[in-house]
Amino acid sequence: MSSVVVVGSFNVDHVWRCDVLPAAGATIAGRYSSGPGGKGFNQAIAAARAGAATTFICSLGQDPGGTMARELAAADGVTVVAESSAEPTGTGGIYVDNHGRNTIVIGPGANFTLSPDFIAAQQETLAGAKIVLAQLESPLESIEATMSAARAAGVTTILNAAPANAVASIALLRQSDILTPNETEFAALLGRHVGQRMEGDDVAALDGNTLHGLCRQLLPGGTVIITLGAVGVFVSHEDEQLRGDTQPYYRVGAEAAQTVDTTGAGDAFNGALAASLAQAPQAAFNTHVRFANRFAARSTEGEGAAASMPRLTPEA
Ligand code: ADP
């Protein structure tokens, strides 16, 4: 039995490190490297390195990228349950500048062929989890199937509503016990579902009471964690469901870090949060948030996405 089941994407990331991000029409030189990525895979590796027995449910092409996913997951002790796709394994093209800022293009490939039927066939695995964690880089009907199977079995669900341009229905959002958008994704969700227009850059500056009210409108009954990059996180609980905390909302500042590359910081946070919740379900929620915050900060100190996940467990 796995304590964390992650459902989502795997990509082979192609990364160019450049002095500045290229403008439209520009040709510049960069230092190339490649490695594994995709939000689902990154989060699964993070959960495993944070100490949780982890299963990763995904769709892979019958190509070297698919083999790479299986081999790297195995090296981190992650069990892979993959639907075999006629499409190529997912890819990502990433530019990273000297400040660690990035621009990303995704080629979804096999990720977009993960089917609801395949998810339905994993019912036992999903029902046996302590935490089921999903993102929005897979077909939304498959993510819906994932969340409803987990919910039906009484398993705690975390939805990382990423990327921002994926349009999750309100019904899907409300199948999550814990919703974890970054500030851009939070602003997009507010625009779509709460009728509140806002720039992602303005989210962190809102006062706590206002942010809490917006979170309550977005996910009544559930917990929202907004990740705010180098500012840290904002947590908002429903009053009747504080998950062991004493306050319905609070901020946790980011940990100091020698940041070189923030790619995958949100994935680090989500994987570590799931792992911590699975390993110590009785602990107050803020202890899980603080651990995930620490884990994510460490992940920014190395290059790459999955590759930069630290080996850091909640007890450490
Ligand atoms: P995403 O990768 O989805 O854009 P964020 O940028 O919000 O996610 O980062 C996720 C989390 O990673 C933050 O909430 C914080 O805990 C941590 N983090 C990100 N950037 C930094 C940083 N520069 N220093 C310390 N922690 C960071």
mmCIF file of C-alpha atoms and ligand atoms in Angstrom:
data_model
loop_
_atom_site.group_PDB
_atom_site.id
_atom_site.type_symbol
_atom_site.label_atom_id
_atom_site.label_comp_id
_atom_site.label_asym_id
_atom_site.label_seq_id
_atom_site.Cartn_x
_atom_site.Cartn_y
_atom_site.Cartn_z
ATOM 1 C CA MET A 1 0.000 0.000 0.000
ATOM 2 C CA SER A 2 1.295 3.389 -0.909
ATOM 3 C CA SER A 3 0.840 6.252 1.445
ATOM 4 C CA VAL A 4 1.006 8.832 -1.367
ATOM 5 C CA VAL A 5 -0.423 8.265 -4.845
ATOM 6 C CA VAL A 6 0.413 10.954 -7.387
ATOM 7 C CA VAL A 7 -1.553 11.065 -10.645
ATOM 8 C CA GLY A 8 -0.131 13.231 -13.407
ATOM 9 C CA SER A 9 2.429 14.069 -16.022
ATOM 10 C CA PHE A 10 5.956 13.042 -16.916
ATOM 11 C CA ASN A 11 8.061 15.088 -19.327
ATOM 12 C CA VAL A 12 11.582 14.862 -20.624
ATOM 13 C CA ASP A 13 12.788 18.407 -19.892
ATOM 14 C CA HIS A 14 15.206 20.130 -22.261
ATOM 15 C CA VAL A 15 16.772 23.065 -20.439
ATOM 16 C CA TRP A 16 18.817 26.003 -21.707
ATOM 17 C CA ARG A 17 20.452 28.315 -19.144
ATOM 18 C CA CYS A 18 20.860 31.813 -20.591
ATOM 19 C CA ASP A 19 21.936 35.245 -19.292
ATOM 20 C CA VAL A 20 18.499 36.628 -20.141
ATOM 21 C CA LEU A 21 15.265 35.011 -21.333
ATOM 22 C CA PRO A 22 15.055 35.328 -25.146
ATOM 23 C CA ALA A 23 12.654 37.958 -26.521
ATOM 24 C CA ALA A 24 10.349 37.060 -29.443
ATOM 25 C CA GLY A 25 12.434 36.727 -32.598
ATOM 26 C CA ALA A 26 15.761 36.583 -30.725
ATOM 27 C CA THR A 27 18.402 33.880 -31.103
ATOM 28 C CA ILE A 28 20.735 33.545 -28.148
ATOM 29 C CA ALA A 29 23.166 30.937 -26.805
ATOM 30 C CA GLY A 30 22.526 28.921 -23.652
ATOM 31 C CA ARG A 31 24.023 26.015 -21.717
ATOM 32 C CA TYR A 32 21.989 22.869 -22.465
ATOM 33 C CA SER A 33 21.057 20.008 -20.195
ATOM 34 C CA SER A 34 18.189 17.547 -20.097
ATOM 35 C CA GLY A 35 16.457 15.594 -17.378
ATOM 36 C CA PRO A 36 13.120 14.369 -16.063
ATOM 37 C CA GLY A 37 10.220 16.714 -15.318
ATOM 38 C CA GLY A 38 6.447 17.054 -15.514
ATOM 39 C CA LYS A 39 4.514 18.181 -12.473
ATOM 40 C CA GLY A 40 3.275 14.702 -11.599
ATOM 41 C CA PHE A 41 6.693 13.076 -11.772
ATOM 42 C CA ASN A 42 8.375 15.929 -9.891
ATOM 43 C CA GLN A 43 5.790 15.710 -7.136
ATOM 44 C CA ALA A 44 6.136 11.923 -6.921
ATOM 45 C CA ILE A 45 9.922 12.193 -6.593
ATOM 46 C CA ALA A 46 9.513 14.915 -3.965
ATOM 47 C CA ALA A 47 7.064 12.744 -1.975
ATOM 48 C CA ALA A 48 9.421 9.760 -2.129
ATOM 49 C CA ARG A 49 12.471 11.810 -1.115
ATOM 50 C CA ALA A 50 10.388 13.247 1.736
ATOM 51 C CA GLY A 51 10.031 9.695 3.004
ATOM 52 C CA ALA A 52 6.620 8.495 1.756
ATOM 53 C CA ALA A 53 5.947 5.178 0.015
ATOM 54 C CA THR A 54 4.867 6.614 -3.332
ATOM 55 C CA THR A 55 3.057 5.392 -6.442
ATOM 56 C CA PHE A 56 2.967 7.447 -9.648
ATOM 57 C CA ILE A 57 0.047 6.872 -12.057
ATOM 58 C CA CYS A 58 0.724 8.325 -15.509
ATOM 59 C CA SER A 59 0.765 7.731 -19.275
ATOM 60 C CA LEU A 60 4.043 7.123 -21.119
ATOM 61 C CA GLY A 61 5.038 6.718 -24.765
ATOM 62 C CA GLN A 62 6.764 3.602 -26.042
ATOM 63 C CA ASP A 63 10.035 5.446 -26.485
ATOM 64 C CA PRO A 64 13.274 6.287 -24.629
ATOM 65 C CA GLY A 65 11.440 8.980 -22.644
ATOM 66 C CA GLY A 66 9.074 6.341 -21.237
ATOM 67 C CA THR A 67 12.004 4.109 -20.318
ATOM 68 C CA MET A 68 13.692 7.079 -18.655
ATOM 69 C CA ALA A 69 10.598 7.704 -16.508
ATOM 70 C CA ARG A 70 10.472 4.096 -15.306
ATOM 71 C CA GLU A 71 14.204 3.909 -14.575
ATOM 72 C CA LEU A 72 14.422 7.194 -12.704
ATOM 73 C CA ALA A 73 11.273 6.490 -10.695
ATOM 74 C CA ALA A 74 12.673 3.088 -9.728
ATOM 75 C CA ALA A 75 15.937 4.705 -8.635
ATOM 76 C CA ASP A 76 13.954 6.788 -6.138
ATOM 77 C CA GLY A 77 11.803 3.861 -5.039
ATOM 78 C CA VAL A 78 8.648 5.189 -6.741
ATOM 79 C CA THR A 79 6.241 2.551 -8.088
ATOM 80 C CA VAL A 80 5.112 3.482 -11.630
ATOM 81 C CA VAL A 81 1.679 2.463 -12.918
ATOM 82 C CA ALA A 82 1.694 3.667 -16.532
ATOM 83 C CA GLU A 83 -0.857 3.535 -19.317
ATOM 84 C CA SER A 84 0.960 2.786 -22.557
ATOM 85 C CA SER A 85 0.375 5.539 -25.134
ATOM 86 C CA ALA A 86 0.745 5.713 -28.917
ATOM 87 C CA GLU A 87 1.802 9.354 -28.444
ATOM 88 C CA PRO A 88 5.390 10.342 -27.647
ATOM 89 C CA THR A 89 6.290 10.717 -23.981
ATOM 90 C CA GLY A 90 5.719 14.299 -22.803
ATOM 91 C CA THR A 91 8.419 16.944 -23.310
ATOM 92 C CA GLY A 92 9.233 20.344 -21.848
ATOM 93 C CA GLY A 93 11.429 23.131 -23.271
ATOM 94 C CA ILE A 94 12.690 25.396 -20.483
ATOM 95 C CA TYR A 95 14.780 28.579 -20.530
ATOM 96 C CA VAL A 96 16.286 29.674 -17.190
ATOM 97 C CA ASP A 97 17.971 33.069 -16.744
ATOM 98 C CA ASN A 98 20.682 34.217 -14.323
ATOM 99 C CA HIS A 99 18.073 35.104 -11.705
ATOM 100 C CA GLY A 100 16.528 31.622 -11.776
ATOM 101 C CA ARG A 101 13.430 32.885 -13.642
ATOM 102 C CA ASN A 102 12.049 30.548 -16.284
ATOM 103 C CA THR A 103 9.904 30.323 -19.428
ATOM 104 C CA ILE A 104 8.449 26.920 -20.330
ATOM 105 C CA VAL A 105 6.772 25.226 -23.329
ATOM 106 C CA ILE A 106 5.189 21.802 -22.758
ATOM 107 C CA GLY A 107 4.603 19.097 -25.416
ATOM 108 C CA PRO A 108 1.964 17.031 -23.571
ATOM 109 C CA GLY A 109 2.101 13.949 -25.868
ATOM 110 C CA ALA A 110 1.287 10.821 -23.861
ATOM 111 C CA ASN A 111 0.215 12.862 -20.827
ATOM 112 C CA PHE A 112 -2.905 13.957 -22.690
ATOM 113 C CA THR A 113 -3.910 10.351 -23.389
ATOM 114 C CA LEU A 114 -4.181 9.274 -19.734
ATOM 115 C CA SER A 115 -7.720 7.879 -19.805
ATOM 116 C CA PRO A 116 -10.509 7.817 -17.199
ATOM 117 C CA ASP A 117 -10.808 4.059 -17.832
ATOM 118 C CA PHE A 118 -7.190 3.532 -16.853
ATOM 119 C CA ILE A 119 -7.770 5.587 -13.707
ATOM 120 C CA ALA A 120 -10.888 3.547 -12.920
ATOM 121 C CA ALA A 121 -8.778 0.389 -13.137
ATOM 122 C CA GLN A 122 -6.515 1.803 -10.375
ATOM 123 C CA GLN A 123 -9.384 2.079 -7.882
ATOM 124 C CA GLU A 124 -7.721 -0.236 -5.363
ATOM 125 C CA THR A 125 -4.455 1.706 -5.413
ATOM 126 C CA LEU A 126 -6.251 5.036 -5.027
ATOM 127 C CA ALA A 127 -8.474 3.733 -2.219
ATOM 128 C CA GLY A 128 -5.448 2.342 -0.359
ATOM 129 C CA ALA A 129 -3.608 5.683 -0.281
ATOM 130 C CA LYS A 130 -3.413 8.085 2.660
ATOM 131 C CA ILE A 131 -3.085 11.037 0.286
ATOM 132 C CA VAL A 132 -3.940 11.343 -3.415
ATOM 133 C CA LEU A 133 -2.234 14.255 -5.160
ATOM 134 C CA ALA A 134 -3.038 15.456 -8.701
ATOM 135 C CA GLN A 135 -2.362 18.423 -11.005
ATOM 136 C CA LEU A 136 -3.879 19.668 -14.268
ATOM 137 C CA GLU A 137 -1.331 18.511 -16.867
ATOM 138 C CA SER A 138 -3.507 15.467 -17.693
ATOM 139 C CA PRO A 139 -7.003 15.241 -19.246
ATOM 140 C CA LEU A 140 -9.397 16.865 -16.813
ATOM 141 C CA GLU A 141 -11.872 13.977 -16.986
ATOM 142 C CA SER A 142 -9.081 11.670 -15.781
ATOM 143 C CA ILE A 143 -8.237 14.008 -12.924
ATOM 144 C CA GLU A 144 -11.946 14.128 -12.066
ATOM 145 C CA ALA A 145 -12.032 10.319 -12.075
ATOM 146 C CA THR A 146 -8.993 10.300 -9.787
ATOM 147 C CA MET A 147 -10.405 12.751 -7.290
ATOM 148 C CA SER A 148 -13.850 11.168 -7.147
ATOM 149 C CA ALA A 149 -12.407 7.654 -6.673
ATOM 150 C CA ALA A 150 -10.208 8.909 -3.835
ATOM 151 C CA ARG A 151 -13.021 10.897 -2.255
ATOM 152 C CA ALA A 152 -15.420 7.938 -2.465
ATOM 153 C CA ALA A 153 -12.870 5.889 -0.516
ATOM 154 C CA GLY A 154 -12.444 8.592 2.135
ATOM 155 C CA VAL A 155 -8.871 9.394 1.048
ATOM 156 C CA THR A 156 -7.614 12.980 1.533
ATOM 157 C CA THR A 157 -7.157 14.694 -1.832
ATOM 158 C CA ILE A 158 -4.764 17.488 -2.782
ATOM 159 C CA LEU A 159 -5.249 19.301 -6.077
ATOM 160 C CA ASN A 160 -2.370 21.420 -7.300
ATOM 161 C CA ALA A 161 -4.365 23.600 -9.721
ATOM 162 C CA ALA A 162 -1.452 24.019 -12.124
ATOM 163 C CA PRO A 163 -0.759 25.200 -14.766
ATOM 164 C CA ALA A 164 -2.761 28.441 -14.602
ATOM 165 C CA ASN A 165 -4.165 28.078 -18.128
ATOM 166 C CA ALA A 166 -5.787 24.689 -17.403
ATOM 167 C CA VAL A 167 -9.485 25.293 -16.872
ATOM 168 C CA ALA A 168 -10.665 23.142 -13.983
ATOM 169 C CA SER A 169 -14.410 23.130 -13.346
ATOM 170 C CA ILE A 170 -15.719 24.250 -9.988
ATOM 171 C CA ALA A 171 -16.936 20.666 -9.499
ATOM 172 C CA LEU A 172 -13.383 19.384 -9.886
ATOM 173 C CA LEU A 173 -11.953 22.005 -7.518
ATOM 174 C CA ARG A 174 -14.494 21.074 -4.909
ATOM 175 C CA GLN A 175 -13.418 17.451 -4.967
ATOM 176 C CA SER A 176 -10.199 18.572 -3.318
ATOM 177 C CA ASP A 177 -9.749 18.669 0.425
ATOM 178 C CA ILE A 178 -6.664 20.822 -0.061
ATOM 179 C CA LEU A 179 -6.152 23.146 -3.039
ATOM 180 C CA THR A 180 -2.615 24.444 -3.684
ATOM 181 C CA PRO A 181 -2.449 27.117 -6.410
ATOM 182 C CA ASN A 182 0.515 29.467 -6.766
ATOM 183 C CA GLU A 183 -0.346 33.159 -6.921
ATOM 184 C CA THR A 184 -0.835 33.189 -10.715
ATOM 185 C CA GLU A 185 -3.067 30.117 -10.583
ATOM 186 C CA PHE A 186 -4.997 31.568 -7.643
ATOM 187 C CA ALA A 187 -5.681 34.782 -9.579
ATOM 188 C CA ALA A 188 -6.834 32.721 -12.588
ATOM 189 C CA LEU A 189 -9.172 30.645 -10.389
ATOM 190 C CA LEU A 190 -10.641 33.787 -8.819
ATOM 191 C CA GLY A 191 -11.283 35.261 -12.258
ATOM 192 C CA ARG A 192 -13.015 32.109 -13.462
ATOM 193 C CA HIS A 193 -14.949 31.007 -10.423
ATOM 194 C CA VAL A 194 -15.356 33.947 -8.032
ATOM 195 C CA GLY A 195 -15.751 36.738 -10.599
ATOM 196 C CA GLN A 196 -12.820 38.653 -9.091
ATOM 197 C CA ARG A 197 -10.229 40.061 -11.537
ATOM 198 C CA MET A 198 -6.727 40.276 -10.155
ATOM 199 C CA GLU A 199 -3.094 39.998 -11.253
ATOM 200 C CA GLY A 200 -1.075 37.169 -9.720
ATOM 201 C CA ASP A 201 1.581 39.704 -8.680
ATOM 202 C CA ASP A 202 -0.975 41.489 -6.491
ATOM 203 C CA VAL A 203 -2.048 38.425 -4.492
ATOM 204 C CA ALA A 204 0.779 38.410 -1.922
ATOM 205 C CA ALA A 205 0.142 42.046 -0.958
ATOM 206 C CA LEU A 206 -3.529 41.495 -0.030
ATOM 207 C CA ASP A 207 -4.286 41.562 3.681
ATOM 208 C CA GLY A 208 -4.906 38.186 5.306
ATOM 209 C CA ASN A 209 -8.579 38.733 5.973
ATOM 210 C CA THR A 210 -9.281 39.594 2.316
ATOM 211 C CA LEU A 211 -7.258 36.632 1.039
ATOM 212 C CA HIS A 212 -9.000 34.316 3.479
ATOM 213 C CA GLY A 213 -12.414 35.548 2.298
ATOM 214 C CA LEU A 214 -11.485 34.886 -1.325
ATOM 215 C CA CYS A 215 -10.200 31.403 -0.457
ATOM 216 C CA ARG A 216 -13.459 30.647 1.354
ATOM 217 C CA GLN A 217 -15.445 31.628 -1.743
ATOM 218 C CA LEU A 218 -13.259 29.442 -3.937
ATOM 219 C CA LEU A 219 -13.263 26.313 -1.788
ATOM 220 C CA PRO A 220 -15.961 26.339 0.892
ATOM 221 C CA GLY A 221 -15.302 23.470 3.290
ATOM 222 C CA GLY A 222 -11.694 22.907 2.205
ATOM 223 C CA THR A 223 -8.200 24.221 2.832
ATOM 224 C CA VAL A 224 -6.444 26.519 0.347
ATOM 225 C CA ILE A 225 -2.674 26.986 0.378
ATOM 226 C CA ILE A 226 -1.442 29.731 -1.938
ATOM 227 C CA THR A 227 2.272 29.382 -2.657
ATOM 228 C CA LEU A 228 3.832 32.833 -3.008
ATOM 229 C CA GLY A 229 7.307 32.031 -4.348
ATOM 230 C CA ALA A 230 10.058 33.800 -2.398
ATOM 231 C CA VAL A 231 7.406 35.271 -0.065
ATOM 232 C CA GLY A 232 6.341 31.843 1.285
ATOM 233 C CA VAL A 233 2.749 30.631 1.598
ATOM 234 C CA PHE A 234 -0.722 31.662 2.750
ATOM 235 C CA VAL A 235 -2.991 29.053 4.367
ATOM 236 C CA SER A 236 -6.792 29.345 4.682
ATOM 237 C CA HIS A 237 -8.991 26.764 6.424
ATOM 238 C CA GLU A 238 -12.717 26.501 6.804
ATOM 239 C CA ASP A 239 -13.599 27.576 10.377
ATOM 240 C CA GLU A 240 -15.060 24.171 11.235
ATOM 241 C CA GLN A 241 -12.115 22.264 9.814
ATOM 242 C CA LEU A 242 -8.827 23.741 11.116
ATOM 243 C CA ARG A 243 -6.905 20.451 10.701
ATOM 244 C CA GLY A 244 -5.238 20.814 14.092
ATOM 245 C CA ASP A 245 -4.294 24.485 13.607
ATOM 246 C CA THR A 246 -5.462 27.213 15.984
ATOM 247 C CA GLN A 247 -6.040 29.938 13.364
ATOM 248 C CA PRO A 248 -8.285 29.789 10.297
ATOM 249 C CA TYR A 249 -5.675 31.630 8.226
ATOM 250 C CA TYR A 250 -1.995 32.501 8.480
ATOM 251 C CA ARG A 251 1.167 33.135 6.478
ATOM 252 C CA VAL A 252 4.438 31.242 6.647
ATOM 253 C CA GLY A 253 7.458 33.163 5.341
ATOM 254 C CA ALA A 254 9.834 31.474 2.893
ATOM 255 C CA GLU A 255 12.966 29.851 4.269
ATOM 256 C CA ALA A 256 16.238 31.556 3.382
ATOM 257 C CA ALA A 257 17.764 29.826 0.357
ATOM 258 C CA GLN A 258 20.718 30.174 -1.993
ATOM 259 C CA THR A 259 18.350 30.042 -4.970
ATOM 260 C CA VAL A 260 19.771 29.058 -8.351
ATOM 261 C CA ASP A 261 16.685 27.627 -10.102
ATOM 262 C CA THR A 262 13.045 27.804 -8.964
ATOM 263 C CA THR A 263 11.822 25.260 -11.569
ATOM 264 C CA GLY A 264 9.777 22.695 -9.688
ATOM 265 C CA ALA A 265 9.580 24.654 -6.405
ATOM 266 C CA GLY A 266 5.802 24.303 -6.361
ATOM 267 C CA ASP A 267 6.153 20.594 -7.123
ATOM 268 C CA ALA A 268 8.605 20.230 -4.250
ATOM 269 C CA PHE A 269 6.096 21.918 -1.956
ATOM 270 C CA ASN A 270 3.199 19.691 -3.042
ATOM 271 C CA GLY A 271 5.094 16.410 -2.890
ATOM 272 C CA ALA A 272 6.555 17.225 0.511
ATOM 273 C CA LEU A 273 3.183 18.358 1.852
ATOM 274 C CA ALA A 274 1.553 15.087 0.735
ATOM 275 C CA ALA A 275 4.381 13.022 2.218
ATOM 276 C CA SER A 276 4.262 14.831 5.535
ATOM 277 C CA LEU A 277 0.465 14.528 5.808
ATOM 278 C CA ALA A 278 0.655 10.823 4.962
ATOM 279 C CA GLN A 279 3.375 10.117 7.506
ATOM 280 C CA ALA A 280 1.994 12.081 10.469
ATOM 281 C CA PRO A 281 -1.735 12.608 9.885
ATOM 282 C CA GLN A 282 -2.273 13.550 13.546
ATOM 283 C CA ALA A 283 0.194 16.484 13.503
ATOM 284 C CA ALA A 284 -1.097 20.067 13.288
ATOM 285 C CA PHE A 285 -1.457 21.210 9.681
ATOM 286 C CA ASN A 286 1.045 24.053 10.049
ATOM 287 C CA THR A 287 3.810 21.542 10.805
ATOM 288 C CA HIS A 288 3.210 19.981 7.378
ATOM 289 C CA VAL A 289 3.168 23.418 5.733
ATOM 290 C CA ARG A 290 6.432 24.410 7.438
ATOM 291 C CA PHE A 291 8.090 21.178 6.371
ATOM 292 C CA ALA A 292 6.914 21.604 2.758
ATOM 293 C CA ASN A 293 8.097 25.222 2.811
ATOM 294 C CA ARG A 294 11.544 24.113 4.000
ATOM 295 C CA PHE A 295 11.696 21.293 1.472
ATOM 296 C CA ALA A 296 10.692 23.633 -1.377
ATOM 297 C CA ALA A 297 13.299 26.233 -0.389
ATOM 298 C CA ARG A 298 16.028 23.560 -0.486
ATOM 299 C CA SER A 299 14.803 22.455 -3.929
ATOM 300 C CA THR A 300 15.567 25.917 -5.366
ATOM 301 C CA GLU A 301 19.243 25.518 -4.445
ATOM 302 C CA GLY A 302 19.890 22.910 -7.140
ATOM 303 C CA GLU A 303 19.401 22.939 -10.911
ATOM 304 C CA GLY A 304 16.550 21.052 -12.575
ATOM 305 C CA ALA A 305 13.084 20.015 -11.430
ATOM 306 C CA ALA A 306 12.937 16.405 -10.190
ATOM 307 C CA ALA A 307 16.732 16.322 -9.955
ATOM 308 C CA SER A 308 16.808 19.186 -7.441
ATOM 309 C CA MET A 309 14.417 17.606 -4.920
ATOM 310 C CA PRO A 310 16.270 17.355 -1.619
ATOM 311 C CA ARG A 311 16.371 14.213 0.525
ATOM 312 C CA LEU A 312 14.725 15.718 3.572
ATOM 313 C CA THR A 313 12.165 13.929 5.743
ATOM 314 C CA PRO A 314 9.741 15.484 8.238
ATOM 315 C CA GLU A 315 11.669 14.122 11.254
ATOM 316 C CA ALA A 316 15.022 15.424 9.976
HETATM 317 P P1 ADP B 1 5.585 27.470 -8.499
HETATM 318 O O1 ADP B 1 6.840 26.707 -8.721
HETATM 319 O O2 ADP B 1 4.357 26.658 -8.672
HETATM 320 O O3 ADP B 1 5.509 28.803 -9.204
HETATM 321 P P2 ADP B 1 6.156 29.024 -6.127
HETATM 322 O O4 ADP B 1 7.081 29.856 -6.937
HETATM 323 O O5 ADP B 1 5.030 29.689 -5.423
HETATM 324 O O6 ADP B 1 5.568 27.798 -6.937
HETATM 325 O O7 ADP B 1 7.045 28.277 -5.040
HETATM 326 C C1 ADP B 1 6.535 27.242 -4.254
HETATM 327 C C2 ADP B 1 7.171 27.291 -2.883
HETATM 328 O O8 ADP B 1 8.590 27.109 -3.006
HETATM 329 C C3 ADP B 1 7.023 28.615 -2.148
HETATM 330 O O9 ADP B 1 5.767 28.709 -1.508
HETATM 331 C C4 ADP B 1 8.184 28.533 -1.182
HETATM 332 O O10 ADP B 1 7.857 27.632 -0.127
HETATM 333 C C5 ADP B 1 9.264 27.879 -2.044
HETATM 334 N N1 ADP B 1 10.091 28.876 -2.741
HETATM 335 C C6 ADP B 1 9.956 29.316 -4.008
HETATM 336 N N2 ADP B 1 10.899 30.246 -4.306
HETATM 337 C C7 ADP B 1 11.654 30.376 -3.196
HETATM 338 C C8 ADP B 1 12.796 31.168 -2.851
HETATM 339 N N3 ADP B 1 13.358 31.998 -3.727
HETATM 340 N N4 ADP B 1 13.317 31.036 -1.609
HETATM 341 C C9 ADP B 1 12.773 30.175 -0.704
HETATM 342 N N5 ADP B 1 11.695 29.400 -0.965
HETATM 343 C C10 ADP B 1 11.143 29.492 -2.189
#
